[in-house]
Amino acid sequence: MTVSKPFPLTALASACLLGSALLTGQAMAATTINLSYNGAPDPDKNAVHVFATNLKELVADKTGGEIQLELYPNSMLGEEEDRMEQTMNTPKLNVASFAGVSPLVDEIFVSAIPFLFDDFDDARAFFDEGDYWREVEATLKERAGIDMLAVVEEGGFLAFTNNERPITHPDDFEGLRFRAMDPSQVALYESFGASGTPIPWTEVYMSLRTGIADGQMNPPMYIILGSLYEVQDYLTLANIQYSNQFLVGNSQMIEGWDDDVRDAFMEAVAEANHNARVHNESQVEERIAFLEEQGMEVIRPSEDDLAAFRDIGQPAYLEWLSDRGIEQRWIDMALEDAGMSDLVD
């Protein structure tokens, strides 16, 4: 019988030190960090790509080249949950959607309460200054060892589309079938009298084309990105939810950088996010005009109709949050931060 030799303790110690050094500032010279995200590398159609490319330039500049970002668009490094697991366990960055973050912090769904914000300024203040979002950041770090670095706009507010009839009021949903991104959207559609079926983004176009679903909801950017205007006739600008994703990073990696590098990196994140917001807001009306040019009928509901959407959609969504087991304190914090304390029980 062959007896294998024990692994030398000195070699083991060296290996451990080498692994540790990869996450410290001592090894930061010319360090390349992967940044993964959804969507095509197309600046005209993908706001997240615009953010990522600008962040890459700013990080290299502000850290003096000590950190270089390698971009991986189109989910090249895996689907949402795979990429979040990688971020937990390796020194990397990721732009995640609700599908990536919610398995770790289910309470993030509270930030998607329908009609929570009147405009971009309200939404940005909520995420930049609110107590609820600070609690989300702390919880993600505690549960998963991941830093929440920025809330990245991905194209404005969500709008309804369908190919059956103009939707101006909740009553117009009766009997329609809608593609849902997640269970929260199913609950919203059902409150309006429609049905919702979870369908992956990669299958949305064909589902709409073949009639598996009559409609869906996304910001104008994603309607263009997915060429959904080819299979949808009506666009309802109901400003349902703020459309965003989340820049996250491995906490151990970030804590391992020296103070100057970390400060420079965070300065780059803040500047890239500001630039992305300015760019995104400037493009919204242009994107709507493009969709109209492609033949979509654009519906802008009246204030009374928007109030009807809100009066039906918000209570249904709040009930869904409660049924999901999310503690009321999270909902209370978010509503307070959004200036909607009148909805607090």
Short mmCIF file of C-alpha atoms in Angstrom, two decimals:
data_model
loop_
_atom_site.label_atom_id
_atom_site.label_comp_id
_atom_site.label_asym_id
_atom_site.label_seq_id
_atom_site.Cartn_x
_atom_site.Cartn_y
_atom_site.Cartn_z
CA MET A 1 0.00 0.00 0.00
CA THR A 2 1.34 3.40 -0.94
CA VAL A 3 1.27 5.97 1.81
CA SER A 4 1.05 9.54 0.57
CA LYS A 5 3.30 12.10 2.19
CA PRO A 6 1.65 14.72 4.37
CA PHE A 7 1.31 18.17 2.80
CA PRO A 8 4.18 20.28 4.21
CA LEU A 9 2.97 22.78 6.79
CA THR A 10 5.24 25.45 5.37
CA ALA A 11 3.72 25.00 1.92
CA LEU A 12 0.22 25.08 3.39
CA ALA A 13 0.99 28.28 5.24
CA SER A 14 2.42 29.83 2.10
CA ALA A 15 -0.67 28.92 0.12
CA CYS A 16 -2.92 30.45 2.77
CA LEU A 17 -0.89 33.64 2.80
CA LEU A 18 -1.01 33.85 -0.97
CA GLY A 19 -4.79 33.43 -1.00
CA SER A 20 -5.16 36.05 1.69
CA ALA A 21 -2.93 38.48 -0.19
CA LEU A 22 -5.25 38.37 -3.18
CA LEU A 23 -7.85 40.14 -1.04
CA THR A 24 -5.53 42.76 0.48
CA GLY A 25 -4.19 46.08 -0.63
CA GLN A 26 -0.66 44.60 -0.73
CA ALA A 27 -1.54 42.76 -3.93
CA MET A 28 -3.56 45.49 -5.58
CA ALA A 29 -1.00 46.61 -8.19
CA ALA A 30 -2.55 46.01 -11.60
CA THR A 31 -5.27 43.82 -10.08
CA THR A 32 -8.03 42.88 -12.54
CA ILE A 33 -11.54 42.45 -11.11
CA ASN A 34 -14.45 40.95 -13.04
CA LEU A 35 -17.68 42.96 -13.31
CA SER A 36 -20.67 40.98 -14.58
CA TYR A 37 -24.10 42.24 -15.58
CA ASN A 38 -27.21 41.56 -17.66
CA GLY A 39 -27.91 42.73 -21.19
CA ALA A 40 -26.01 43.39 -24.37
CA PRO A 41 -22.92 45.61 -24.56
CA ASP A 42 -24.94 48.19 -26.47
CA PRO A 43 -24.81 51.78 -25.13
CA ASP A 44 -27.89 52.77 -27.12
CA LYS A 45 -30.07 50.07 -25.58
CA ASN A 46 -28.55 49.06 -22.24
CA ALA A 47 -28.23 51.70 -19.51
CA VAL A 48 -26.38 49.24 -17.26
CA HIS A 49 -23.70 48.83 -19.94
CA VAL A 50 -23.31 52.61 -20.09
CA PHE A 51 -22.78 52.62 -16.32
CA ALA A 52 -20.32 49.71 -16.43
CA THR A 53 -18.12 51.14 -19.17
CA ASN A 54 -17.96 54.53 -17.46
CA LEU A 55 -17.17 52.87 -14.12
CA LYS A 56 -14.32 50.93 -15.72
CA GLU A 57 -12.73 54.15 -16.99
CA LEU A 58 -13.21 56.03 -13.73
CA VAL A 59 -11.86 53.23 -11.53
CA ALA A 60 -8.71 52.91 -13.62
CA ASP A 61 -8.21 56.67 -13.57
CA LYS A 62 -8.94 57.32 -9.89
CA THR A 63 -6.94 54.34 -8.57
CA GLY A 64 -3.98 55.17 -10.78
CA GLY A 65 -4.37 51.86 -12.58
CA GLU A 66 -4.19 49.78 -9.39
CA ILE A 67 -7.66 48.36 -10.14
CA GLN A 68 -8.71 47.37 -13.65
CA LEU A 69 -12.24 46.16 -14.33
CA GLU A 70 -12.93 43.38 -16.83
CA LEU A 71 -16.50 43.63 -18.13
CA TYR A 72 -18.71 40.57 -18.68
CA PRO A 73 -22.09 41.63 -20.16
CA ASN A 74 -24.91 39.36 -21.33
CA SER A 75 -24.72 37.23 -18.15
CA MET A 76 -21.53 35.66 -19.52
CA LEU A 77 -20.49 34.52 -16.02
CA GLY A 78 -23.83 32.90 -15.23
CA GLU A 79 -27.42 33.67 -14.36
CA GLU A 80 -28.42 35.91 -11.46
CA GLU A 81 -28.07 33.52 -8.52
CA ASP A 82 -24.86 32.01 -9.90
CA ARG A 83 -23.26 35.43 -10.14
CA MET A 84 -24.31 36.38 -6.62
CA GLU A 85 -22.79 33.16 -5.29
CA GLN A 86 -19.56 34.04 -7.09
CA THR A 87 -19.66 37.50 -5.49
CA MET A 88 -20.07 35.94 -2.06
CA ASN A 89 -17.09 33.65 -2.48
CA THR A 90 -14.60 35.40 -4.77
CA PRO A 91 -13.15 38.91 -5.22
CA LYS A 92 -15.52 40.26 -7.85
CA LEU A 93 -18.21 42.83 -8.67
CA ASN A 94 -21.68 42.24 -10.06
CA VAL A 95 -24.70 44.26 -11.17
CA ALA A 96 -27.64 42.23 -9.88
CA SER A 97 -31.38 42.55 -10.31
CA PHE A 98 -34.07 41.67 -7.78
CA ALA A 99 -33.69 38.04 -8.90
CA GLY A 100 -30.10 38.07 -7.67
CA VAL A 101 -30.49 39.97 -4.40
CA SER A 102 -33.88 38.73 -3.16
CA PRO A 103 -32.77 35.15 -2.32
CA LEU A 104 -30.34 36.75 0.16
CA VAL A 105 -32.44 39.72 1.31
CA ASP A 106 -36.08 39.04 0.51
CA GLU A 107 -36.94 42.35 2.16
CA ILE A 108 -35.66 44.13 -0.97
CA PHE A 109 -39.09 43.56 -2.52
CA VAL A 110 -40.41 46.28 -0.21
CA SER A 111 -38.58 48.86 -2.36
CA ALA A 112 -40.74 47.82 -5.33
CA ILE A 113 -44.10 48.81 -3.80
CA PRO A 114 -46.04 50.14 -6.81
CA PHE A 115 -46.32 53.91 -7.21
CA LEU A 116 -43.96 54.51 -4.30
CA PHE A 117 -42.28 57.43 -6.08
CA ASP A 118 -43.63 60.37 -8.08
CA ASP A 119 -40.43 60.98 -10.01
CA PHE A 120 -36.68 60.35 -10.27
CA ASP A 121 -35.82 62.76 -7.44
CA ASP A 122 -38.11 60.92 -5.01
CA ALA A 123 -36.66 57.54 -5.95
CA ARG A 124 -33.06 58.69 -5.71
CA ALA A 125 -33.59 60.29 -2.30
CA PHE A 126 -35.20 57.07 -1.06
CA PHE A 127 -32.15 54.97 -1.95
CA ASP A 128 -29.49 57.57 -1.19
CA GLU A 129 -30.78 58.84 2.15
CA GLY A 130 -33.42 56.49 3.58
CA ASP A 131 -33.19 54.38 6.74
CA TYR A 132 -34.85 51.42 5.02
CA TRP A 133 -32.13 51.18 2.37
CA ARG A 134 -29.35 51.52 4.97
CA GLU A 135 -30.91 48.50 6.69
CA VAL A 136 -30.95 46.55 3.40
CA GLU A 137 -27.25 47.32 2.90
CA ALA A 138 -26.35 46.19 6.42
CA THR A 139 -28.42 43.01 6.13
CA LEU A 140 -26.85 41.99 2.81
CA LYS A 141 -23.38 42.44 4.28
CA GLU A 142 -24.25 40.52 7.43
CA ARG A 143 -25.97 37.59 5.70
CA ALA A 144 -23.80 37.21 2.62
CA GLY A 145 -20.55 39.15 2.99
CA ILE A 146 -21.53 41.40 0.09
CA ASP A 147 -21.37 45.21 -0.03
CA MET A 148 -24.23 47.10 -1.68
CA LEU A 149 -22.29 49.79 -3.58
CA ALA A 150 -24.84 51.59 -5.77
CA VAL A 151 -28.43 51.56 -7.00
CA VAL A 152 -28.12 51.68 -10.79
CA GLU A 153 -30.96 53.03 -12.91
CA GLU A 154 -31.80 50.79 -15.83
CA GLY A 155 -34.16 52.88 -17.86
CA GLY A 156 -36.71 54.91 -15.94
CA PHE A 157 -40.07 53.72 -14.62
CA LEU A 158 -41.88 50.55 -15.66
CA ALA A 159 -44.66 50.81 -18.23
CA PHE A 160 -47.33 48.32 -19.29
CA THR A 161 -47.40 47.00 -22.86
CA ASN A 162 -49.90 44.69 -24.55
CA ASN A 163 -51.19 43.76 -28.00
CA GLU A 164 -54.94 43.51 -27.29
CA ARG A 165 -56.27 46.98 -26.41
CA PRO A 166 -55.27 50.37 -24.99
CA ILE A 167 -54.97 50.27 -21.19
CA THR A 168 -55.87 53.51 -19.46
CA HIS A 169 -57.53 52.17 -16.27
CA PRO A 170 -57.22 49.00 -14.16
CA ASP A 171 -60.54 47.75 -15.58
CA ASP A 172 -58.85 47.40 -18.97
CA PHE A 173 -56.74 44.50 -17.64
CA GLU A 174 -59.71 42.17 -17.26
CA GLY A 175 -59.00 38.78 -18.85
CA LEU A 176 -55.53 39.59 -20.21
CA ARG A 177 -52.48 37.37 -19.70
CA PHE A 178 -49.24 39.07 -18.67
CA ARG A 179 -45.65 37.97 -18.45
CA ALA A 180 -44.35 38.41 -14.90
CA MET A 181 -40.74 38.83 -13.85
CA ASP A 182 -41.39 37.47 -10.35
CA PRO A 183 -44.25 36.57 -7.97
CA SER A 184 -44.73 40.20 -6.92
CA GLN A 185 -45.74 41.10 -10.47
CA VAL A 186 -48.18 38.19 -10.56
CA ALA A 187 -49.89 39.64 -7.47
CA LEU A 188 -50.07 43.07 -9.10
CA TYR A 189 -51.62 41.78 -12.33
CA GLU A 190 -54.17 39.70 -10.46
CA SER A 191 -55.24 42.76 -8.46
CA PHE A 192 -56.15 44.41 -11.78
CA GLY A 193 -58.12 41.39 -13.01
CA ALA A 194 -55.46 39.91 -15.31
CA SER A 195 -53.36 36.78 -14.86
CA GLY A 196 -49.59 36.69 -14.53
CA THR A 197 -47.16 33.96 -15.55
CA PRO A 198 -43.42 34.07 -14.68
CA ILE A 199 -41.46 33.90 -17.95
CA PRO A 200 -37.66 34.38 -18.24
CA TRP A 201 -36.54 37.49 -20.08
CA THR A 202 -34.92 35.38 -22.81
CA GLU A 203 -38.35 33.94 -23.67
CA VAL A 204 -40.44 37.11 -23.47
CA TYR A 205 -40.34 38.07 -27.15
CA MET A 206 -41.47 34.65 -28.37
CA SER A 207 -44.12 34.37 -25.65
CA LEU A 208 -45.64 37.66 -26.77
CA ARG A 209 -45.35 36.76 -30.42
CA THR A 210 -47.06 33.39 -30.02
CA GLY A 211 -49.79 34.64 -27.66
CA ILE A 212 -48.63 32.79 -24.55
CA ALA A 213 -48.81 36.25 -22.99
CA ASP A 214 -50.70 39.35 -24.14
CA GLY A 215 -48.47 41.85 -22.40
CA GLN A 216 -45.67 42.62 -19.97
CA MET A 217 -44.15 45.54 -18.07
CA ASN A 218 -40.70 47.07 -18.40
CA PRO A 219 -39.13 50.50 -18.79
CA PRO A 220 -38.93 51.82 -22.37
CA MET A 221 -35.24 50.90 -22.53
CA TYR A 222 -35.97 47.19 -22.13
CA ILE A 223 -38.87 47.34 -24.56
CA ILE A 224 -36.37 48.60 -27.13
CA LEU A 225 -33.60 46.23 -26.02
CA GLY A 226 -35.91 43.23 -26.52
CA SER A 227 -37.52 44.58 -29.72
CA LEU A 228 -40.87 44.11 -27.98
CA TYR A 229 -42.38 46.90 -30.08
CA GLU A 230 -42.49 44.33 -32.89
CA VAL A 231 -45.00 42.22 -30.97
CA GLN A 232 -46.78 44.82 -28.80
CA ASP A 233 -49.19 47.51 -29.98
CA TYR A 234 -49.90 49.58 -26.85
CA LEU A 235 -47.62 51.31 -24.33
CA THR A 236 -49.18 52.61 -21.07
CA LEU A 237 -46.98 55.05 -19.14
CA ALA A 238 -48.29 54.38 -15.66
CA ASN A 239 -44.92 54.88 -13.85
CA ILE A 240 -45.59 51.72 -11.88
CA GLN A 241 -42.20 51.04 -10.33
CA TYR A 242 -38.72 52.56 -10.41
CA SER A 243 -36.54 50.36 -12.60
CA ASN A 244 -33.17 49.63 -11.02
CA GLN A 245 -30.40 47.12 -10.46
CA PHE A 246 -27.70 46.92 -7.83
CA LEU A 247 -23.90 47.15 -7.99
CA VAL A 248 -22.55 44.74 -5.37
CA GLY A 249 -19.07 43.58 -4.43
CA ASN A 250 -17.30 41.03 -2.26
CA SER A 251 -16.94 42.64 1.20
CA GLN A 252 -13.63 40.97 2.06
CA MET A 253 -12.10 42.22 -1.17
CA ILE A 254 -13.17 45.81 -0.54
CA GLU A 255 -12.14 45.77 3.11
CA GLY A 256 -8.73 44.41 2.08
CA TRP A 257 -7.84 47.45 0.00
CA ASP A 258 -5.84 50.22 1.60
CA ASP A 259 -7.77 53.36 2.51
CA ASP A 260 -6.61 55.41 -0.49
CA VAL A 261 -7.58 52.72 -3.00
CA ARG A 262 -10.95 52.12 -1.33
CA ASP A 263 -11.74 55.84 -1.24
CA ALA A 264 -10.75 56.25 -4.88
CA PHE A 265 -12.88 53.28 -5.91
CA MET A 266 -15.95 54.55 -4.04
CA GLU A 267 -15.46 58.00 -5.56
CA ALA A 268 -15.48 56.35 -9.00
CA VAL A 269 -18.68 54.45 -8.15
CA ALA A 270 -20.44 57.63 -7.01
CA GLU A 271 -19.38 59.57 -10.10
CA ALA A 272 -20.32 56.77 -12.51
CA ASN A 273 -23.72 56.43 -10.86
CA HIS A 274 -24.35 60.17 -11.09
CA ASN A 275 -23.36 60.17 -14.76
CA ALA A 276 -25.62 57.18 -15.45
CA ARG A 277 -28.59 58.90 -13.81
CA VAL A 278 -28.13 62.05 -15.86
CA HIS A 279 -27.79 60.02 -19.06
CA ASN A 280 -30.74 57.80 -18.28
CA GLU A 281 -33.18 60.58 -17.43
CA SER A 282 -32.20 62.47 -20.59
CA GLN A 283 -33.05 59.43 -22.73
CA VAL A 284 -36.53 58.56 -21.41
CA GLU A 285 -38.66 60.75 -23.66
CA GLU A 286 -36.45 59.98 -26.64
CA ARG A 287 -37.03 56.26 -26.09
CA ILE A 288 -40.79 56.76 -25.82
CA ALA A 289 -40.73 58.74 -29.06
CA PHE A 290 -38.79 55.93 -30.74
CA LEU A 291 -41.40 53.37 -29.67
CA GLU A 292 -44.14 55.61 -31.03
CA GLU A 293 -42.25 55.85 -34.32
CA GLN A 294 -42.18 52.05 -34.46
CA GLY A 295 -45.97 52.03 -34.40
CA MET A 296 -46.83 51.68 -30.73
CA GLU A 297 -49.78 53.68 -29.43
CA VAL A 298 -48.62 55.61 -26.35
CA ILE A 299 -51.18 56.02 -23.56
CA ARG A 300 -50.59 58.54 -20.76
CA PRO A 301 -53.24 57.87 -18.08
CA SER A 302 -54.99 60.79 -16.42
CA GLU A 303 -54.38 61.64 -12.76
CA ASP A 304 -57.68 59.96 -11.88
CA ASP A 305 -56.69 56.78 -13.72
CA LEU A 306 -53.26 56.76 -12.08
CA ALA A 307 -54.99 57.11 -8.71
CA ALA A 308 -57.13 54.07 -9.56
CA PHE A 309 -54.02 52.04 -10.40
CA ARG A 310 -52.44 53.12 -7.12
CA ASP A 311 -55.53 52.53 -4.98
CA ILE A 312 -55.83 48.95 -6.25
CA GLY A 313 -52.18 48.04 -6.79
CA GLN A 314 -50.62 49.26 -3.55
CA PRO A 315 -52.88 47.40 -1.07
CA ALA A 316 -52.59 44.19 -3.11
CA TYR A 317 -48.80 44.44 -3.12
CA LEU A 318 -48.64 45.22 0.61
CA GLU A 319 -50.78 42.16 1.28
CA TRP A 320 -48.41 40.10 -0.87
CA LEU A 321 -45.44 41.33 1.18
CA SER A 322 -47.23 40.35 4.38
CA ASP A 323 -48.17 36.91 3.02
CA ARG A 324 -44.51 36.43 2.06
CA GLY A 325 -43.56 36.80 5.71
CA ILE A 326 -41.70 40.10 5.46
CA GLU A 327 -41.73 41.85 8.84
CA GLN A 328 -43.93 44.92 9.05
CA ARG A 329 -41.05 47.06 10.32
CA TRP A 330 -39.41 46.90 6.88
CA ILE A 331 -42.59 48.11 5.22
CA ASP A 332 -43.05 50.86 7.81
CA MET A 333 -39.49 52.11 7.32
CA ALA A 334 -39.83 52.21 3.54
CA LEU A 335 -43.18 54.00 3.60
CA GLU A 336 -41.82 56.56 6.06
CA ASP A 337 -38.78 57.18 3.84
CA ALA A 338 -41.05 57.62 0.80
CA GLY A 339 -43.26 60.13 2.64
CA MET A 340 -46.22 57.74 2.63
CA SER A 341 -46.62 57.20 6.35
CA ASP A 342 -50.39 57.39 5.92
CA LEU A 343 -50.21 53.81 4.60
CA VAL A 344 -48.44 52.59 7.74
CA ASP A 345 -50.77 50.43 9.85
#
